[in-house]
Short mmCIF file of C-alpha atoms in Angstrom, two decimals:
data_model
loop_
_atom_site.label_atom_id
_atom_site.label_comp_id
_atom_site.label_asym_id
_atom_site.label_seq_id
_atom_site.Cartn_x
_atom_site.Cartn_y
_atom_site.Cartn_z
CA MET A 1 14.99 28.37 10.16
CA ASP A 2 13.29 29.88 7.11
CA THR A 3 14.00 26.68 5.18
CA LEU A 4 12.41 24.55 7.91
CA LEU A 5 9.28 26.70 8.06
CA GLU A 6 9.01 27.39 4.34
CA PRO A 7 6.54 24.59 3.45
CA PHE A 8 4.02 25.83 6.04
CA ARG A 9 3.50 28.95 3.94
CA TYR A 10 1.69 26.94 1.27
CA ALA A 11 -1.94 25.89 1.64
CA PHE A 12 -1.41 22.63 -0.26
CA PHE A 13 1.26 21.58 2.26
CA ARG A 14 -0.87 22.51 5.27
CA HIS A 15 -3.78 20.53 3.83
CA GLY A 16 -1.51 17.58 3.09
CA LEU A 17 0.03 17.67 6.55
CA ALA A 18 -3.36 17.86 8.25
CA VAL A 19 -4.80 14.97 6.27
CA ALA A 20 -1.66 12.87 6.79
CA VAL A 21 -1.80 13.35 10.56
CA LEU A 22 -5.52 12.54 10.65
CA ALA A 23 -5.10 9.54 8.35
CA GLY A 24 -2.13 8.25 10.34
CA GLY A 25 -4.02 8.47 13.61
CA LEU A 26 -7.11 6.89 12.05
CA CYS A 27 -5.14 3.98 10.60
CA GLY A 28 -3.39 3.53 13.94
CA LEU A 29 -6.70 3.34 15.80
CA VAL A 30 -8.40 0.87 13.47
CA GLY A 31 -5.17 -1.06 12.99
CA VAL A 32 -5.05 -2.15 16.64
CA TYR A 33 -8.12 -4.33 16.13
CA VAL A 34 -6.90 -5.47 12.72
CA VAL A 35 -3.56 -6.67 14.14
CA LEU A 36 -4.91 -8.26 17.32
CA ARG A 37 -7.56 -10.14 15.35
CA GLY A 38 -5.04 -11.37 12.79
CA MET A 39 -6.92 -9.49 10.04
CA SER A 40 -3.97 -7.84 8.31
CA TYR A 41 -4.83 -9.65 5.07
CA ILE A 42 -8.32 -8.14 5.17
CA GLY A 43 -6.90 -4.62 5.18
CA HIS A 44 -4.70 -5.49 2.23
CA GLY A 45 -7.57 -7.15 0.40
CA LEU A 46 -10.12 -4.39 0.99
CA SER A 47 -7.71 -1.76 -0.28
CA HIS A 48 -7.50 -3.64 -3.58
CA ALA A 49 -11.27 -4.11 -3.70
CA ILE A 50 -11.94 -0.42 -3.08
CA PHE A 51 -9.50 0.47 -5.84
CA GLY A 52 -11.93 -1.13 -8.28
CA GLY A 53 -14.68 1.08 -6.92
CA ALA A 54 -12.49 4.17 -7.24
CA VAL A 55 -11.86 3.43 -10.91
CA ALA A 56 -15.54 2.74 -11.56
CA SER A 57 -16.56 6.01 -9.88
CA TYR A 58 -14.13 7.93 -12.10
CA VAL A 59 -15.43 6.27 -15.27
CA MET A 60 -19.07 6.96 -14.34
CA GLY A 61 -18.36 10.53 -13.24
CA VAL A 62 -19.45 9.81 -9.67
CA ASN A 63 -17.88 11.44 -6.60
CA PHE A 64 -14.77 9.46 -5.62
CA TYR A 65 -15.71 9.00 -1.97
CA LEU A 66 -19.28 8.04 -2.80
CA GLY A 67 -18.34 5.47 -5.44
CA ALA A 68 -15.36 3.98 -3.63
CA GLY A 69 -17.18 4.06 -0.29
CA VAL A 70 -20.24 2.20 -1.56
CA TRP A 71 -18.01 -0.31 -3.33
CA GLY A 72 -15.97 -0.80 -0.16
CA LEU A 73 -19.08 -1.39 1.95
CA VAL A 74 -20.39 -3.91 -0.58
CA ALA A 75 -17.01 -5.67 -0.62
CA ALA A 76 -16.96 -5.82 3.18
CA LEU A 77 -20.48 -7.27 3.24
CA LEU A 78 -19.61 -9.86 0.58
CA ILE A 79 -16.45 -10.91 2.40
CA ASN A 80 -18.35 -11.19 5.67
CA ARG A 81 -21.11 -13.19 3.97
CA VAL A 82 -18.87 -15.59 2.05
CA ALA A 83 -16.50 -16.08 4.99
CA ARG A 84 -19.34 -17.59 7.03
CA ARG A 85 -19.27 -20.61 4.74
CA ARG A 86 -16.90 -22.98 6.50
CA THR A 87 -16.14 -24.76 3.25
CA ILE A 88 -14.66 -21.53 1.86
CA GLY A 89 -13.06 -19.61 4.72
CA ALA A 90 -12.19 -15.95 5.20
CA ASP A 91 -8.91 -16.00 3.29
CA ALA A 92 -10.49 -17.53 0.20
CA ALA A 93 -13.46 -15.15 0.42
CA ILE A 94 -11.11 -12.17 0.48
CA GLY A 95 -9.12 -13.57 -2.43
CA VAL A 96 -12.20 -13.99 -4.61
CA VAL A 97 -13.92 -10.68 -3.84
CA THR A 98 -10.89 -8.39 -3.77
CA ASN A 99 -9.06 -9.85 -6.75
CA ALA A 100 -12.21 -9.73 -8.86
CA SER A 101 -12.74 -6.08 -7.93
CA PHE A 102 -9.11 -5.14 -8.52
CA ALA A 103 -9.12 -6.93 -11.87
CA GLY A 104 -12.26 -5.05 -12.85
CA GLY A 105 -10.48 -1.79 -12.08
CA ILE A 106 -7.49 -2.79 -14.19
CA VAL A 107 -9.76 -3.65 -17.13
CA LEU A 108 -11.50 -0.27 -16.87
CA ILE A 109 -8.13 1.48 -16.83
CA SER A 110 -7.09 -0.34 -20.00
CA VAL A 111 -10.29 0.84 -21.68
CA VAL A 112 -10.27 4.44 -20.39
CA ARG A 113 -6.76 5.64 -21.22
CA SER A 114 -7.26 9.09 -19.71
CA PHE A 115 -7.16 7.54 -16.26
CA THR A 116 -3.41 6.83 -16.38
CA ARG A 117 -2.25 9.75 -14.22
CA ASN A 118 -5.04 9.34 -11.67
CA PHE A 119 -4.26 5.64 -11.63
CA GLU A 120 -0.75 6.35 -10.39
CA ALA A 121 -2.07 8.65 -7.66
CA ALA A 122 -4.57 6.01 -6.52
CA LEU A 123 -1.85 3.37 -6.37
CA PHE A 124 0.88 5.34 -4.62
CA GLY A 125 -0.94 8.24 -2.99
CA ASN A 126 -0.59 11.99 -3.48
CA VAL A 127 -1.02 13.63 -0.09
CA LEU A 128 0.21 17.03 -1.28
CA GLY A 129 -2.55 17.09 -3.88
CA VAL A 130 -5.43 16.85 -1.39
CA THR A 131 -7.94 19.63 -0.83
CA ALA A 132 -9.75 21.03 2.19
CA GLY A 133 -12.62 18.71 1.27
CA ASP A 134 -10.35 15.69 1.57
CA VAL A 135 -9.27 16.87 5.02
CA ALA A 136 -12.93 17.14 6.04
CA VAL A 137 -13.70 13.61 4.79
CA VAL A 138 -10.77 12.02 6.62
CA GLY A 139 -11.65 14.00 9.75
CA ALA A 140 -15.27 12.85 9.59
CA VAL A 141 -14.27 9.20 9.21
CA ALA A 142 -11.79 9.59 12.09
CA VAL A 143 -14.58 10.93 14.33
CA PHE A 144 -16.85 8.09 13.22
CA ALA A 145 -14.20 5.44 13.96
CA ALA A 146 -13.42 6.98 17.35
CA ALA A 147 -17.14 7.04 18.20
CA VAL A 148 -17.52 3.36 17.28
CA VAL A 149 -14.52 2.41 19.44
CA PHE A 150 -15.82 4.49 22.35
CA LEU A 151 -19.42 3.30 22.19
CA ARG A 152 -18.59 -0.35 21.40
CA TYR A 153 -15.38 -0.62 23.39
CA ARG A 154 -16.46 -3.58 25.51
CA GLN A 155 -17.97 -5.55 22.62
CA LEU A 156 -14.95 -4.95 20.38
CA LEU A 157 -12.50 -5.84 23.15
CA PHE A 158 -14.36 -8.99 24.20
CA SER A 159 -14.91 -10.30 20.66
CA THR A 160 -11.29 -9.55 19.75
CA PHE A 161 -9.70 -11.65 22.49
CA ASP A 162 -12.32 -14.37 23.08
CA PRO A 163 -15.15 -14.44 20.52
CA GLU A 164 -16.61 -17.73 21.79
CA VAL A 165 -17.01 -16.51 25.36
CA ALA A 166 -18.20 -13.13 24.08
CA GLN A 167 -20.98 -14.84 22.11
CA VAL A 168 -22.05 -16.83 25.16
CA SER A 169 -22.00 -13.64 27.25
CA GLY A 170 -24.50 -11.96 24.97
CA VAL A 171 -22.24 -10.10 22.56
CA ASN A 172 -23.40 -10.35 18.95
CA VAL A 173 -20.00 -11.27 17.53
CA ALA A 174 -21.16 -11.43 13.92
CA ARG A 175 -22.63 -7.93 14.09
CA THR A 176 -19.51 -6.62 15.85
CA ASP A 177 -17.25 -8.16 13.20
CA LEU A 178 -19.37 -6.63 10.45
CA LEU A 179 -19.25 -3.21 12.12
CA LEU A 180 -15.47 -3.40 12.34
CA ALA A 181 -15.25 -4.43 8.68
CA LEU A 182 -17.37 -1.42 7.69
CA VAL A 183 -15.18 0.92 9.75
CA LEU A 184 -12.12 -0.58 8.08
CA ALA A 185 -13.66 -0.08 4.63
CA ALA A 186 -14.49 3.55 5.44
CA THR A 187 -10.94 4.09 6.72
CA ILE A 188 -9.37 2.70 3.56
CA THR A 189 -11.68 4.73 1.33
CA ALA A 190 -10.93 7.97 3.16
CA THR A 191 -7.16 7.46 3.20
CA MET A 192 -6.67 6.10 -0.33
CA ASN A 193 -5.77 9.53 -1.72
CA VAL A 194 -3.17 9.90 1.02
CA MET A 195 -1.44 6.51 1.10
CA GLY A 196 -2.43 4.83 -2.14
CA VAL A 197 -3.63 1.26 -2.54
CA THR A 198 -0.17 -0.29 -2.25
CA LEU A 199 0.69 1.35 1.09
CA ILE A 200 -2.59 1.50 3.04
CA ALA A 201 -2.11 -1.95 4.56
CA ALA A 202 1.31 -0.92 5.90
CA ALA A 203 -0.14 2.25 7.45
CA ILE A 204 -2.80 0.16 9.19
CA VAL A 205 -0.47 -2.58 10.44
CA ILE A 206 2.85 -0.96 11.40
CA PRO A 207 1.73 1.57 14.10
CA PRO A 208 -0.17 -1.01 16.20
CA VAL A 209 2.71 -3.47 15.87
CA ILE A 210 5.03 -0.78 17.24
CA ALA A 211 2.56 -0.12 20.06
CA ARG A 212 2.38 -3.84 20.86
CA LEU A 213 6.17 -3.94 21.20
CA LEU A 214 6.05 -1.07 23.68
CA THR A 215 3.20 -2.14 25.95
CA ASP A 216 1.11 -5.10 27.09
CA SER A 217 -1.90 -2.94 27.97
CA PHE A 218 -4.71 -2.81 25.43
CA GLY A 219 -5.75 0.70 26.43
CA ARG A 220 -2.22 2.07 26.17
CA MET A 221 -1.77 0.21 22.89
CA LEU A 222 -4.68 2.17 21.40
CA TRP A 223 -3.23 5.54 22.41
CA ILE A 224 0.33 4.68 21.40
CA SER A 225 -0.78 3.37 18.01
CA VAL A 226 -2.79 6.53 17.28
CA ALA A 227 0.14 8.73 18.37
CA VAL A 228 2.64 6.75 16.30
CA GLY A 229 0.42 6.85 13.22
CA ALA A 230 -0.12 10.61 13.52
CA ALA A 231 3.60 11.25 14.15
CA CYS A 232 4.58 9.15 11.13
CA GLY A 233 2.12 11.13 9.01
CA PHE A 234 3.63 14.43 10.13
CA VAL A 235 7.29 13.42 9.81
CA GLY A 236 6.75 11.50 6.58
CA VAL A 237 5.00 14.32 4.74
CA TYR A 238 7.44 16.95 6.03
CA ALA A 239 10.41 14.82 4.93
CA SER A 240 8.83 14.08 1.55
CA TYR A 241 8.56 17.81 0.80
CA HIS A 242 12.25 18.48 1.44
CA LEU A 243 13.56 15.22 -0.05
CA ASP A 244 11.16 15.19 -3.03
CA TRP A 245 9.97 11.67 -2.18
CA SER A 246 6.61 10.01 -2.60
CA SER A 247 4.56 11.17 0.40
CA GLY A 248 2.92 7.80 1.03
CA GLY A 249 6.21 5.96 0.75
CA SER A 250 7.88 8.46 3.06
CA VAL A 251 5.19 7.95 5.73
CA VAL A 252 5.57 4.17 5.58
CA LEU A 253 9.38 4.36 5.66
CA THR A 254 9.15 6.58 8.74
CA ALA A 255 6.91 4.02 10.40
CA THR A 256 9.28 1.22 9.40
CA ALA A 257 12.22 3.07 10.95
CA LEU A 258 10.26 3.45 14.19
CA PHE A 259 9.40 -0.24 14.08
CA VAL A 260 13.09 -1.15 13.84
CA LEU A 261 13.86 1.05 16.84
CA ALA A 262 10.93 -0.34 18.84
CA TYR A 263 11.90 -3.90 17.99
CA ALA A 264 15.51 -3.32 19.04
CA TRP A 265 14.37 -1.73 22.31
CA SER A 266 11.93 -4.56 22.99
CA ALA A 267 14.60 -7.20 22.29
CA ALA A 268 17.09 -5.43 24.58
CA ARG A 269 14.46 -5.22 27.33
CA ARG A 270 13.71 -8.94 27.06
CA ARG A 271 17.40 -9.74 27.38
CA ARG A 272 17.68 -7.59 30.51
CA LEU A 273 14.63 -9.02 32.25
CA PRO A 274 16.00 -12.57 32.80
CA SER A 275 19.22 -11.18 34.30
CA VAL A 276 17.25 -8.87 36.60
CA ALA A 277 15.02 -11.76 37.66
CA ALA A 278 18.08 -13.91 38.36
CA ASP A 279 19.62 -11.17 40.51
CA VAL A 280 16.41 -10.86 42.51
CA HIS A 281 16.23 -14.63 42.95
CA LEU A 282 19.81 -14.75 44.20
#
């Protein structure tokens, strides 16, 4: 029992666990809209774009969250602006903006050699190295995202499933899409220290996919995705401490294991349903 409770004696572990649970729930919440809108590539792209901002903020001696956050908001605005051009398209807009930003970050790293260690943390995450300030930032962004979902629930829901009808019904779809992109950028910025650039997209996508396998209700999907994300954060960080694994990788592997279980359960349920329907028909 002492071995199981040992990590909770250390402040760095408690901070890491708290931020991982908050980040997991936050990614799960925002990820529902990302998955249902087919925007998974945007999450992946924005994480790479914000990485460039993180490097630039380090080089200029600016606060990480301020520099990366502003860069992320600018990237989201640029993607939203360029994507409106039908001759270009959203996927090409993301490719241009995010790759240019990521390449800029790589160039800065090659010039500023002292960034090597921080570079690894930004890429792969270092949840056990977070501070109480990091917990506060992730918590604030989580509250902000939850407030946006609560206050704009109808607009987000309508524009997610039927943007054309939503526009005709008076919903400003362009403004709603931009708001969601800004929330996504804030989420990625806040959780970069936890998950790292390479794993943020997985943390955003996997929990809502699991939730979608378990329910057909949008409301339940939101709650399940948040719960799955938070649970994966807790289990992943706890396991990483005892197994001496990368914390971000451990969180994603935990989510992947849950996905496999949810997929197997969903497949078994689909196989049972036809036989049950046939029995009822007979």
